[in-house]
Every structure is written in C-alpha cells, then in structure tokens.
Coordinates of C-alpha atoms in Angstrom, one line a residue:
M9 CA 41.3 48.3 -11.4
T10 CA 39.3 48.7 -8.4
N11 CA 35.5 48.4 -9.2
T12 CA 33.4 45.5 -11.3
Y13 CA 31.5 47.0 -14.0
D14 CA 28.2 45.7 -15.7
P15 CA 29.2 45.1 -19.2
L16 CA 25.7 45.9 -20.5
I17 CA 26.1 49.6 -19.1
F18 CA 29.7 50.2 -19.3
G19 CA 31.2 47.6 -21.8
K20 CA 32.9 44.2 -21.0
N21 CA 36.3 46.0 -21.2
Q22 CA 36.9 46.5 -17.5
L23 CA 39.8 49.1 -17.7
E24 CA 40.0 52.0 -15.6
K25 CA 41.1 55.6 -16.3
I26 CA 41.2 55.6 -20.0
V27 CA 41.3 59.1 -21.0
S28 CA 41.4 59.0 -24.8
L29 CA 41.8 56.2 -27.3
E30 CA 43.0 56.1 -30.8
V31 CA 43.3 53.5 -33.9
V32 CA 46.5 53.6 -35.6
D33 CA 47.5 51.6 -38.8
T34 CA 51.0 50.3 -38.8
E35 CA 52.8 48.1 -41.3
Q36 CA 52.0 45.3 -39.0
G37 CA 48.3 46.0 -39.1
S38 CA 45.7 48.0 -37.1
E39 CA 46.1 48.7 -33.2
I40 CA 44.3 50.7 -30.8
Q41 CA 46.2 52.8 -28.5
L42 CA 44.7 53.4 -25.0
F43 CA 45.6 56.5 -23.3
I44 CA 45.4 55.6 -19.2
Q45 CA 46.0 58.3 -16.6
Q46 CA 48.1 57.4 -13.9
D47 CA 47.7 58.8 -10.2
D48 CA 50.4 61.8 -11.0
G49 CA 48.1 62.9 -13.8
T50 CA 50.7 61.5 -16.4
V51 CA 49.5 59.1 -19.1
K52 CA 50.8 55.6 -20.2
V53 CA 49.8 53.9 -23.5
E54 CA 48.5 50.5 -24.0
K55 CA 48.3 48.7 -27.0
A56 CA 46.2 45.9 -28.4
P57 CA 45.3 44.5 -31.9
N58 CA 42.3 46.2 -33.6
K59 CA 40.3 44.8 -36.5
Y60 CA 37.8 46.8 -38.8
W61 CA 34.5 45.0 -39.0
I62 CA 31.5 44.7 -41.8
L63 CA 28.1 43.0 -41.2
S64 CA 25.9 41.9 -44.0
D65 CA 22.6 40.0 -44.1
K66 CA 24.5 37.1 -46.2
P67 CA 27.9 35.6 -46.6
V68 CA 29.4 38.0 -49.1
Q69 CA 32.4 35.8 -49.8
R70 CA 33.1 32.4 -48.5
D71 CA 35.5 33.6 -45.5
W72 CA 32.3 35.4 -43.8
V73 CA 31.5 34.3 -40.2
K74 CA 28.0 33.5 -39.0
L75 CA 27.3 35.5 -36.1
K76 CA 25.0 34.4 -33.1
G77 CA 21.3 34.4 -33.4
N78 CA 19.0 35.7 -36.9
L79 CA 18.9 39.2 -36.6
H80 CA 19.0 41.3 -39.8
Y81 CA 22.7 41.3 -40.3
Q82 CA 24.0 38.0 -39.2
Y83 CA 27.2 37.5 -41.2
G84 CA 30.5 39.4 -40.8
K85 CA 34.0 39.9 -41.3
Q86 CA 36.7 41.4 -39.9
Y87 CA 40.0 43.3 -41.7
N88 CA 43.5 43.9 -40.4
S89 CA 43.9 47.1 -41.8
R90 CA 41.6 50.1 -42.5
Q91 CA 43.0 50.1 -46.3
D92 CA 41.3 46.3 -47.0
F93 CA 38.4 47.8 -44.9
Q94 CA 37.8 50.4 -47.6
K95 CA 38.6 48.4 -50.5
F96 CA 35.6 46.0 -49.7
R97 CA 33.4 48.5 -49.3
A98 CA 34.4 50.3 -52.6
I99 CA 33.7 46.9 -54.2
F100 CA 30.9 45.6 -52.7
S101 CA 28.7 47.9 -50.9
K102 CA 26.7 49.1 -53.9
N103 CA 25.3 45.7 -54.4
N104 CA 25.1 44.1 -50.7
D105 CA 22.9 45.4 -47.7
I106 CA 25.9 46.0 -45.4
T107 CA 26.2 47.8 -42.0
T108 CA 29.5 49.1 -40.0
V109 CA 30.3 52.0 -38.1
W110 CA 32.7 54.1 -40.2
N111 CA 34.4 55.8 -37.5
G112 CA 37.3 53.7 -36.4
K113 CA 37.2 54.6 -32.7
E114 CA 33.5 54.0 -32.1
A115 CA 33.7 50.6 -34.3
A116 CA 36.6 49.5 -31.7
M117 CA 34.9 50.7 -28.7
I118 CA 31.5 48.8 -29.7
K119 CA 33.1 45.8 -30.4
D120 CA 35.9 45.4 -27.8
G121 CA 33.3 47.0 -25.0
I122 CA 35.9 50.0 -24.2
S123 CA 34.6 53.2 -22.6
Y124 CA 36.4 56.2 -21.3
F125 CA 37.0 57.6 -17.5
K126 CA 35.8 54.6 -15.6
G127 CA 36.7 55.2 -11.9
M128 CA 37.6 58.9 -12.1
H129 CA 35.6 62.3 -11.4
P130 CA 35.6 65.2 -13.9
K131 CA 38.4 67.2 -11.9
E132 CA 40.8 64.2 -11.7
V133 CA 41.3 64.6 -15.6
T134 CA 44.2 67.1 -16.8
L135 CA 43.0 69.9 -18.8
L136 CA 44.1 73.1 -20.7
S137 CA 41.7 76.0 -21.1
I138 CA 42.6 78.2 -24.2
D139 CA 41.4 81.4 -25.4
I140 CA 42.5 83.9 -28.0
E141 CA 42.6 87.4 -28.6
T142 CA 43.0 88.7 -32.3
T143 CA 42.7 91.6 -34.5
S144 CA 39.8 90.4 -36.6
L145 CA 36.8 87.9 -37.0
D146 CA 38.6 86.3 -40.2
P147 CA 41.9 84.8 -40.0
Q148 CA 42.0 85.4 -43.8
D149 CA 42.2 89.1 -43.7
D150 CA 45.6 90.8 -44.6
N151 CA 45.7 92.5 -41.3
A152 CA 44.6 89.5 -39.2
K153 CA 47.0 88.9 -36.2
L154 CA 46.9 86.5 -33.1
L155 CA 48.0 89.0 -30.4
L156 CA 47.5 86.5 -27.2
V157 CA 46.7 83.2 -26.5
S158 CA 45.8 82.6 -22.6
T159 CA 46.2 79.1 -21.2
T160 CA 45.1 77.7 -17.6
Y161 CA 46.3 74.5 -16.9
R162 CA 44.2 72.4 -14.2
F163 CA 45.1 68.6 -12.7
K164 CA 43.2 68.4 -9.1
D165 CA 44.0 71.6 -7.2
K166 CA 46.9 72.4 -9.1
I167 CA 46.3 75.6 -11.5
Q168 CA 49.1 77.0 -13.7
K169 CA 48.7 79.8 -15.9
R170 CA 50.5 81.5 -18.9
L171 CA 50.2 83.9 -21.3
F172 CA 51.6 83.8 -24.9
S173 CA 51.9 87.4 -26.5
Y174 CA 52.8 88.3 -29.6
D175 CA 54.7 91.4 -28.5
E176 CA 57.2 89.0 -26.8
Y177 CA 58.4 87.1 -30.3
S178 CA 60.1 88.4 -33.0
R179 CA 57.5 86.4 -35.3
T180 CA 54.2 84.8 -34.6
S181 CA 55.5 81.4 -35.7
E182 CA 57.8 81.6 -32.9
M183 CA 54.9 82.0 -30.3
L184 CA 52.9 79.0 -32.2
L185 CA 56.1 77.0 -31.7
D186 CA 56.4 77.7 -27.8
L187 CA 52.9 76.9 -27.5
N188 CA 53.4 73.3 -29.0
S189 CA 56.3 72.9 -26.6
Y190 CA 54.5 74.2 -23.8
I191 CA 51.4 71.8 -24.6
Q192 CA 53.7 68.8 -25.0
E193 CA 55.3 69.6 -21.8
L194 CA 52.0 69.8 -19.7
D195 CA 50.3 66.9 -21.9
P196 CA 46.7 67.8 -20.9
T197 CA 43.8 65.4 -21.8
L198 CA 41.1 68.1 -22.2
I199 CA 41.6 70.9 -24.5
V200 CA 39.0 73.4 -23.4
G201 CA 37.7 76.8 -24.7
H202 CA 34.4 78.5 -25.6
N203 CA 33.8 78.4 -29.3
I204 CA 37.2 76.7 -29.9
I205 CA 35.8 74.1 -32.6
A206 CA 34.6 77.0 -34.8
F207 CA 36.9 80.0 -33.9
D208 CA 39.8 79.4 -31.9
L209 CA 41.5 76.3 -33.4
P210 CA 40.7 77.2 -37.2
Y211 CA 41.9 80.9 -36.4
M212 CA 45.3 79.7 -35.2
Q213 CA 45.4 77.0 -37.9
T214 CA 45.1 79.8 -40.7
I215 CA 47.7 81.9 -39.0
A216 CA 49.9 78.9 -38.6
E217 CA 49.8 77.8 -42.2
K218 CA 50.6 81.8 -43.2
E219 CA 53.6 81.4 -40.7
G220 CA 54.6 78.2 -42.1
V221 CA 54.4 76.0 -39.2
E222 CA 51.9 73.4 -37.7
L223 CA 49.6 73.3 -34.3
L224 CA 51.8 70.2 -33.3
W225 CA 49.4 69.3 -30.0
G226 CA 48.8 65.7 -30.6
R227 CA 50.3 63.2 -28.1
N228 CA 52.3 61.6 -30.9
R229 CA 53.3 65.3 -31.7
S230 CA 51.1 65.2 -34.9
A231 CA 49.3 68.2 -36.0
V232 CA 45.6 69.5 -35.0
E233 CA 43.2 68.0 -37.8
F234 CA 40.1 69.3 -39.1
S235 CA 37.3 67.4 -40.8
N236 CA 36.8 68.3 -44.8
R237 CA 33.0 67.3 -44.2
E238 CA 30.7 69.8 -42.8
S239 CA 29.0 69.0 -39.4
N240 CA 25.7 70.0 -38.0
F241 CA 24.7 70.5 -34.5
R242 CA 21.0 71.0 -33.7
L243 CA 20.3 74.3 -31.6
D244 CA 16.4 73.7 -31.5
G245 CA 13.7 72.4 -34.1
T246 CA 14.3 75.1 -36.6
R247 CA 18.1 76.0 -36.4
D248 CA 21.5 74.0 -36.7
L249 CA 25.1 75.2 -36.3
H250 CA 27.7 74.4 -39.0
Y251 CA 31.0 73.9 -38.1
H252 CA 34.0 71.2 -39.1
E253 CA 35.1 68.9 -36.7
A254 CA 38.6 69.1 -35.0
S255 CA 40.5 66.3 -33.5
I256 CA 43.9 66.0 -31.7
F257 CA 45.5 63.0 -31.5
G258 CA 45.0 61.3 -28.1
R259 CA 43.5 64.3 -26.5
E260 CA 39.7 65.0 -26.3
I261 CA 38.3 68.8 -27.4
V262 CA 35.5 70.2 -25.0
D263 CA 34.1 73.3 -26.5
T264 CA 31.9 74.7 -24.0
Y265 CA 29.9 76.8 -26.4
F266 CA 28.5 73.2 -27.7
L267 CA 28.3 72.2 -24.0
A268 CA 26.1 75.2 -22.8
I269 CA 23.6 74.7 -25.5
K270 CA 23.2 71.0 -24.9
Y271 CA 23.1 71.9 -20.9
D272 CA 20.2 74.4 -21.4
V273 CA 17.5 72.1 -22.2
A274 CA 15.0 74.6 -21.2
R275 CA 16.6 77.0 -23.6
A276 CA 16.6 79.6 -20.4
M277 CA 19.8 81.3 -21.6
E278 CA 19.5 84.5 -23.1
S279 CA 22.8 84.2 -25.0
Y280 CA 25.6 81.6 -25.5
G281 CA 28.2 84.3 -25.6
L282 CA 30.9 83.6 -22.8
K283 CA 30.7 86.8 -20.8
S284 CA 26.7 86.7 -21.2
L285 CA 26.9 83.1 -19.7
I286 CA 29.1 83.6 -16.8
A287 CA 26.9 86.5 -15.9
Q288 CA 23.5 84.9 -16.3
L289 CA 25.0 82.1 -14.2
G290 CA 26.5 84.1 -11.4
L291 CA 30.1 82.8 -12.1
E292 CA 31.8 86.4 -12.5
T293 CA 35.2 86.6 -10.3
P294 CA 34.5 89.6 -8.4
G295 CA 37.4 92.3 -9.7
R296 CA 37.9 90.6 -13.1
T297 CA 39.3 92.6 -16.4
F298 CA 36.4 93.6 -18.6
Y299 CA 37.3 95.0 -22.1
D300 CA 35.3 95.9 -25.3
A301 CA 36.7 93.0 -27.6
G302 CA 35.5 95.5 -30.5
Q303 CA 38.4 97.8 -29.3
I304 CA 41.0 95.5 -29.1
R305 CA 42.1 96.1 -32.7
F306 CA 42.1 99.5 -32.4
K307 CA 44.0 100.0 -29.0
Y308 CA 46.4 97.1 -28.7
N309 CA 49.3 99.2 -29.9
D310 CA 48.8 101.5 -26.9
P311 CA 50.9 99.9 -24.1
E312 CA 48.6 100.8 -21.2
E313 CA 45.5 99.6 -23.3
F314 CA 47.3 96.2 -24.0
K315 CA 47.8 95.5 -20.2
K316 CA 44.3 95.9 -19.6
I317 CA 43.7 93.6 -22.9
K318 CA 46.2 90.9 -21.5
A319 CA 44.1 91.0 -18.0
Y320 CA 40.8 90.5 -19.8
C321 CA 42.3 87.4 -22.1
I322 CA 43.5 85.9 -18.9
D323 CA 40.3 85.8 -17.2
D324 CA 38.6 84.5 -20.3
S325 CA 40.5 81.2 -19.9
D326 CA 39.4 80.8 -16.3
D327 CA 35.6 81.4 -17.4
S328 CA 35.7 78.1 -19.6
I329 CA 36.7 76.1 -17.0
K330 CA 34.1 77.7 -14.6
L331 CA 31.7 76.4 -17.4
W332 CA 33.3 73.0 -17.6
D333 CA 32.9 72.4 -14.0
L334 CA 29.3 73.3 -14.0
M335 CA 28.0 71.7 -17.0
G336 CA 30.5 69.1 -17.9
S337 CA 29.9 66.4 -15.1
L338 CA 26.9 65.0 -16.8
F339 CA 28.4 64.4 -20.1
F340 CA 31.8 62.9 -18.2
Y341 CA 29.7 60.3 -16.5
T342 CA 27.7 59.8 -19.7
S343 CA 30.9 59.1 -21.3
Q344 CA 31.7 55.9 -19.0
M345 CA 28.8 54.4 -20.2
V346 CA 28.5 55.3 -24.0
P347 CA 31.1 53.6 -26.6
K348 CA 31.8 56.9 -28.2
S349 CA 35.1 59.2 -27.9
F350 CA 34.4 62.0 -25.3
S351 CA 34.7 64.8 -27.9
K352 CA 31.8 62.8 -29.9
V353 CA 29.7 62.2 -26.4
L354 CA 29.8 66.1 -26.3
L355 CA 28.2 66.8 -29.9
T356 CA 26.1 63.5 -30.6
A357 CA 22.5 63.1 -29.7
S358 CA 21.4 60.9 -26.8
G359 CA 19.5 58.5 -29.5
S360 CA 22.7 57.9 -31.1
Q361 CA 24.5 57.1 -27.9
I362 CA 21.9 54.4 -26.8
N363 CA 22.1 52.9 -30.0
S364 CA 25.9 52.7 -29.6
M365 CA 25.3 50.8 -26.4
M366 CA 22.9 48.6 -27.6
M367 CA 25.3 47.7 -30.9
R368 CA 27.9 46.8 -28.0
A369 CA 25.8 44.8 -26.0
Y370 CA 25.3 42.5 -28.9
L371 CA 28.3 42.8 -30.8
Q372 CA 30.7 42.6 -27.9
Q373 CA 29.6 39.0 -27.7
G374 CA 29.3 38.1 -31.4
H375 CA 25.8 38.6 -31.7
S376 CA 24.0 39.5 -35.1
L377 CA 22.5 43.0 -35.6
P378 CA 19.1 44.7 -36.8
K379 CA 18.2 46.5 -39.5
A380 CA 16.9 50.2 -38.5
S381 CA 13.1 50.1 -39.1
E382 CA 11.2 52.7 -41.3
T383 CA 9.5 55.2 -39.1
N384 CA 5.6 56.2 -39.6
K385 CA 3.5 58.9 -38.1
F386 CA 1.7 57.9 -34.8
E387 CA -0.5 59.8 -32.4
G388 CA 1.8 61.4 -29.5
A389 CA 0.6 62.5 -26.1
L390 CA -2.5 64.6 -25.3
S391 CA -1.3 68.5 -26.1
W392 CA -4.1 70.6 -25.3
G393 CA -4.6 74.0 -24.1
K394 CA -7.2 77.0 -23.4
P395 CA -5.8 80.6 -23.3
G396 CA -6.9 82.7 -20.6
M397 CA -6.1 83.8 -16.7
Y398 CA -7.0 81.0 -14.3
N399 CA -7.2 81.3 -10.2
N400 CA -6.7 78.1 -7.8
V401 CA -4.6 76.5 -10.1
A402 CA -3.4 72.6 -9.4
K403 CA -0.5 71.1 -11.1
F404 CA 0.1 67.4 -11.5
D405 CA 3.5 66.0 -13.0
C406 CA 3.7 62.4 -14.0
A407 CA 7.3 61.6 -13.2
A408 CA 9.3 59.3 -15.5
M409 CA 6.0 58.4 -17.4
Y410 CA 7.6 56.8 -20.4
P411 CA 10.3 54.9 -18.7
S412 CA 7.8 53.8 -16.0
I413 CA 5.4 52.5 -18.9
I414 CA 8.4 50.9 -20.4
I415 CA 9.0 49.0 -17.3
A416 CA 5.8 48.2 -16.3
H417 CA 4.6 46.9 -19.5
E418 CA 7.9 45.3 -20.3
V419 CA 8.1 47.2 -23.6
Y420 CA 10.6 45.9 -26.0
D421 CA 10.8 44.7 -29.8
K422 CA 11.1 41.2 -29.3
E423 CA 12.2 40.6 -33.2
K424 CA 14.9 43.4 -33.0
D425 CA 15.9 42.9 -29.3
P426 CA 15.5 39.3 -28.4
N427 CA 17.9 39.5 -25.2
A428 CA 15.7 42.3 -23.9
Y429 CA 18.7 44.4 -23.5
L430 CA 17.2 47.8 -23.8
L431 CA 14.3 47.0 -21.2
T432 CA 17.4 45.8 -19.0
L433 CA 19.0 49.0 -19.6
V434 CA 15.8 51.0 -18.7
K435 CA 15.4 49.4 -15.6
E436 CA 19.0 49.4 -14.6
F437 CA 19.1 53.2 -15.3
K438 CA 15.9 53.6 -12.8
K439 CA 17.6 51.3 -10.1
N440 CA 21.0 53.2 -10.5
R441 CA 19.1 56.7 -10.1
L442 CA 17.3 55.7 -6.9
E443 CA 20.8 54.3 -5.6
Y444 CA 22.5 57.7 -6.5
K445 CA 19.9 59.9 -5.0
R446 CA 20.3 57.9 -1.8
L447 CA 24.0 57.8 -1.8
A448 CA 23.7 61.8 -2.7
A449 CA 21.6 62.4 0.3
E450 CA 23.6 60.2 2.9
T451 CA 27.0 61.7 1.6
G452 CA 26.0 65.1 0.0
L453 CA 28.6 64.6 -2.5
Q454 CA 28.3 66.1 -5.8
H455 CA 29.8 63.0 -7.5
Y456 CA 26.6 61.1 -6.8
K457 CA 24.3 63.9 -7.7
D458 CA 26.1 64.1 -11.2
M459 CA 26.0 60.5 -11.6
D460 CA 21.9 60.8 -11.0
T461 CA 22.0 63.3 -13.6
A462 CA 23.8 61.5 -16.1
A463 CA 21.3 58.3 -15.7
K464 CA 18.4 60.8 -15.6
G465 CA 19.4 62.1 -19.0
I466 CA 19.8 58.6 -20.6
L467 CA 16.4 57.2 -18.9
N468 CA 14.3 59.8 -20.3
S469 CA 15.7 59.5 -23.7
F470 CA 14.7 55.9 -24.2
Y471 CA 10.9 56.6 -25.6
G472 CA 12.3 59.2 -28.2
F473 CA 15.1 56.4 -29.1
Y474 CA 12.5 53.9 -30.3
G475 CA 10.7 56.6 -32.5
A476 CA 13.8 58.0 -34.0
T477 CA 14.9 57.2 -37.5
G478 CA 18.3 55.8 -38.8
L479 CA 18.9 53.8 -35.7
S480 CA 19.6 50.1 -36.1
F481 CA 17.4 49.3 -32.6
N482 CA 14.8 51.9 -32.9
S483 CA 11.1 50.3 -33.0
P484 CA 8.1 52.7 -34.1
K485 CA 5.6 49.9 -32.6
C486 CA 6.9 50.1 -29.3
A487 CA 6.8 53.9 -29.5
E488 CA 3.4 54.2 -30.3
F489 CA 2.5 51.8 -27.7
I490 CA 4.3 53.8 -25.1
T491 CA 2.4 57.1 -26.4
A492 CA -0.7 55.1 -26.3
K493 CA -0.3 54.1 -22.7
G494 CA 0.4 57.4 -21.6
R495 CA -2.7 58.9 -23.0
E496 CA -4.5 56.3 -21.2
I497 CA -2.9 57.6 -18.2
L498 CA -3.8 61.0 -19.0
R499 CA -7.4 60.3 -19.5
V500 CA -7.6 58.7 -16.3
A501 CA -6.0 61.5 -14.5
I502 CA -8.1 64.3 -16.0
T503 CA -11.1 62.2 -15.2
W504 CA -9.9 62.0 -11.7
A505 CA -9.1 65.9 -11.2
T506 CA -11.9 66.8 -13.1
G507 CA -15.0 64.5 -12.8
K508 CA -15.1 64.8 -16.5
Q509 CA -14.0 63.0 -19.9
F510 CA -11.2 64.5 -21.8
E511 CA -13.6 64.6 -25.0
E512 CA -16.0 66.7 -22.6
I513 CA -13.3 69.1 -21.7
A514 CA -11.7 69.6 -25.2
P515 CA -14.0 68.5 -27.8
E516 CA -12.4 70.6 -30.5
Y517 CA -9.2 68.5 -29.9
F518 CA -10.8 65.5 -31.9
V519 CA -11.7 67.3 -34.8
E520 CA -8.2 66.7 -36.7
E521 CA -8.5 62.9 -35.5
E522 CA -11.8 62.5 -37.6
T523 CA -9.5 63.3 -40.8
N524 CA -7.2 60.6 -39.8
E525 CA -4.3 62.9 -39.6
S526 CA -2.6 61.7 -36.3
E527 CA -0.1 64.0 -34.6
E528 CA 3.5 62.8 -35.3
S529 CA 5.4 62.0 -31.9

C-alpha cells in the first residue's frame, strides 16, 4: 500500500490492486476472497471472514444489535453463512420491515469498505478480448457451428494473440477444452468482448452443452454462470435491453456494447455494432481485413475464403480492446470509489452507485440506515423554446449548476443523512475535479483527465439521485429545493440578458401551472 484513501470516497479498506472479489461459503463459514494483482501481472488470493447482514426497524429477535444513530433501520444481525441468512429471510421478511443488499459481493464491499483497482491504471490490468464466428445467430439451430474463437491478451505493453479454429480439432469439444486451458494459463482479470454477454458467451455455452463440456473459465476452474433472472439495461427513455447476466469466478466481464451505450451520453452514435463504432470513432486499423458476416456460413468451407474469415475474426478481438481503451477509463476509476464489482459498475446506473457509497459511509462504521422516501411530482427546470430561424444568437451555460446549488445552500437531508455525508461527497468531488484538471494541465497525463471525467460523472448525478425512486438515501424535498433554486438562477439570467421577465417572454409557459399540473423532474 502506497497511498492513503479517504474512507468516505474510497471505503475504509485501504488495500490496493484488488482486481476481483468473491464471497464463498465453506463448512467453516463464509469468507471473502480478494484477488490482488502483483507487479508481474500474477494474482494472489487473500481471504477474510465474511458475514451476511440484515437490518430492521425493530429488534426482530433478542440477539439483534442496536446500531449507532436513530435512522429507520437501526437494528441488525449478522449471519455466518448464506444458508442461515436466507433461512431468516424466508421466515421473517413477510412480517417485518427489513433491508439488506442481496448481492453477496456488494453487501461485503459496503460493510467492510472494499473497492476495486485502488493504486492502478486501466492498462495495468490483465485482459483477454474474445470474438467468435459462427454459422448462425441461434446456437440451437441444427446446423449451428462455432467456427472460430479469436483471442487477444494484453498486460501493459505485452500483446499475445491466438486463434482457435474448428478445423484444427477433431471435435468442437476439444477446441473448447483447449480454450479453457489457455484462459487458465494466461489468468486474465478482464474478459472483454463486444456483445459478449448477450451473444458470444451464451452461444459458446450452448455449443459446450451440446458437446458435453463446460466453459471452465473461473479462477477456481469453475464454469461460467448465467443468471436465470432477466435483467434490463436502459437504452433511453423508451427502450430497454434484456439480457441474462453472466459471471466468471474471480474475473470481471467487460461488454463493450453496454460500455458504448453508457459512454454515448449524447446518443450521437449511429449504431452500436462493432464495425460501425470503430468506423465512427476513427479507430480502424489501416489495411485490416473485412468480410461480409452474412456470407460466412456459406463460404467457410472454401479454404481460400476461410483464410479471409480467420483474418477478419482476429481483427475483431483487437477492436474490442480499442473500445475499452477509449471508453473504459471512466468506469475503471469510478470502480475505485463505488462498492460494487466492476462488472456491476458497468451495468448499473449512477444513482444506485451513489446509494451504495452512502450505505457504505454509514454501515462501515456500524451506523443505522434510512428508508427510501416515496417520490412525488415537483416542478423541474425552466424548459421553453420558440421554433424559428434566428440571427445573432448568444449562448449561456450554467456550468455544474445543480452541484453548485447543493454546495452554496448546503443541501442535504438532515433527517436521513445526519452526518451530511452526501454534501461532503459533492464538495469532495468538486474539489477533486479542480485538482485533477490542474494536474492534467501541468502533466498532460491521460490518467488525470480520466480521473476528472469519472469525478464529473458522479458529481453531475447527485441531483438525480435525490429525486430517484427506491434508493434509501433519496430525498425528493432536497431535489425540489434544488430545482426551485435553479429556476431562480435562470430567471435572473434571462432578465439580465433580455431586460424582460421570463413571464413576459413566455406567457404560454405558465398556462399549465394554473391547472396545478407541475412538471416532473
């Protein structure tokens, strides 16, 4: 350990270079396994006792412990095994107001103040990029074949490429077993691929089942696992992506398809397909091989064509790494602060991440937790436009207005956040942003630019967090106060710029207000 980390932002556990975490139940009880990367890229495992936890608004049984403070969930109990934890849940959850974090990794990280990647940069983590070529989109088809598995391994400046091809093995099962051995030999932390969660992994899993083998990719040589529960990933206000989450013991999955959607905040990308993204971002390698993917199932039996298909597949595994290098840093540095596995950081929204940080802030010191507030409609910002063509246009931008309002008016929920940790977080993230900007300007290092972007992403999410539903530290009244102050600022700015009140400029804006139908933020 070489640095000292603020427990509020990074958690109280100061251990550096944690690249993955697992919670394992043994006959002796539950334990946390921490995977810690060494300077040469190898990983050692450190183990520590783990306890599952549940909180309630009252002592459900005699042995429940009173936590610090008087927030809603002020009594708690810890369990030595997941079996005991689930047994209690089955018996008592229906008639008691309880809360916990059901994901074992996140629960442990919140309670013990653990976070990933402290003291590391993105290119220091070992990764293996994977891309496949098949004869169909549906692995259940009778003629479905896994033709190629292209892999690119990277650790710092070291690159190692290998292509697994069906025609070099007597059976596909042998190719998959060889791939298993190769992954165990390289021992990468990140498994990277484009649409790997929804396509590549499920496809290989189905083919493996047909062949009577398993994808033994875990650091304990366990199989890749898929959740039975369908998850949703918000694409925009009207569309969700549906998928089944995959997990690999001791490793983290990076799907650059999801990564690109989260990165593209302005929704400027024409398509999230791999080739389209690489072209739009100007990341194409000069002279790389292209092939019509729709023709692969018809042409792979032709030896000359199959050579071209192989070259095409090899380049695809490189393309996913290019997307990771461009887009991944934001989420890498966010993961240093958020008590979630890295795979979860890539898939969850910022509100959930801030809530986990707030739960950690209180629970890692044995303090009680609040209950999520019911949300209500309240008026948001001023939003008005008048279509037309205009000359001599001036633009004004309120930089970081909502975070600035939070700081200037010291906005926090005194009942739910008595230690004002959220206000402190906003102040710290703003201060850190200024420091990262200074260091980036002085050194020119991309590291500080990426840290600044990560801090900015969280900083701009605090207002939305206050107004969100289902989060224990949300506060609709704080969100309403922030938007009210925002409208005051905009009104003053409009009057200064035009010499008129906003009511004079946009009288039609106030017609709906008279019906008491306020705008939802």
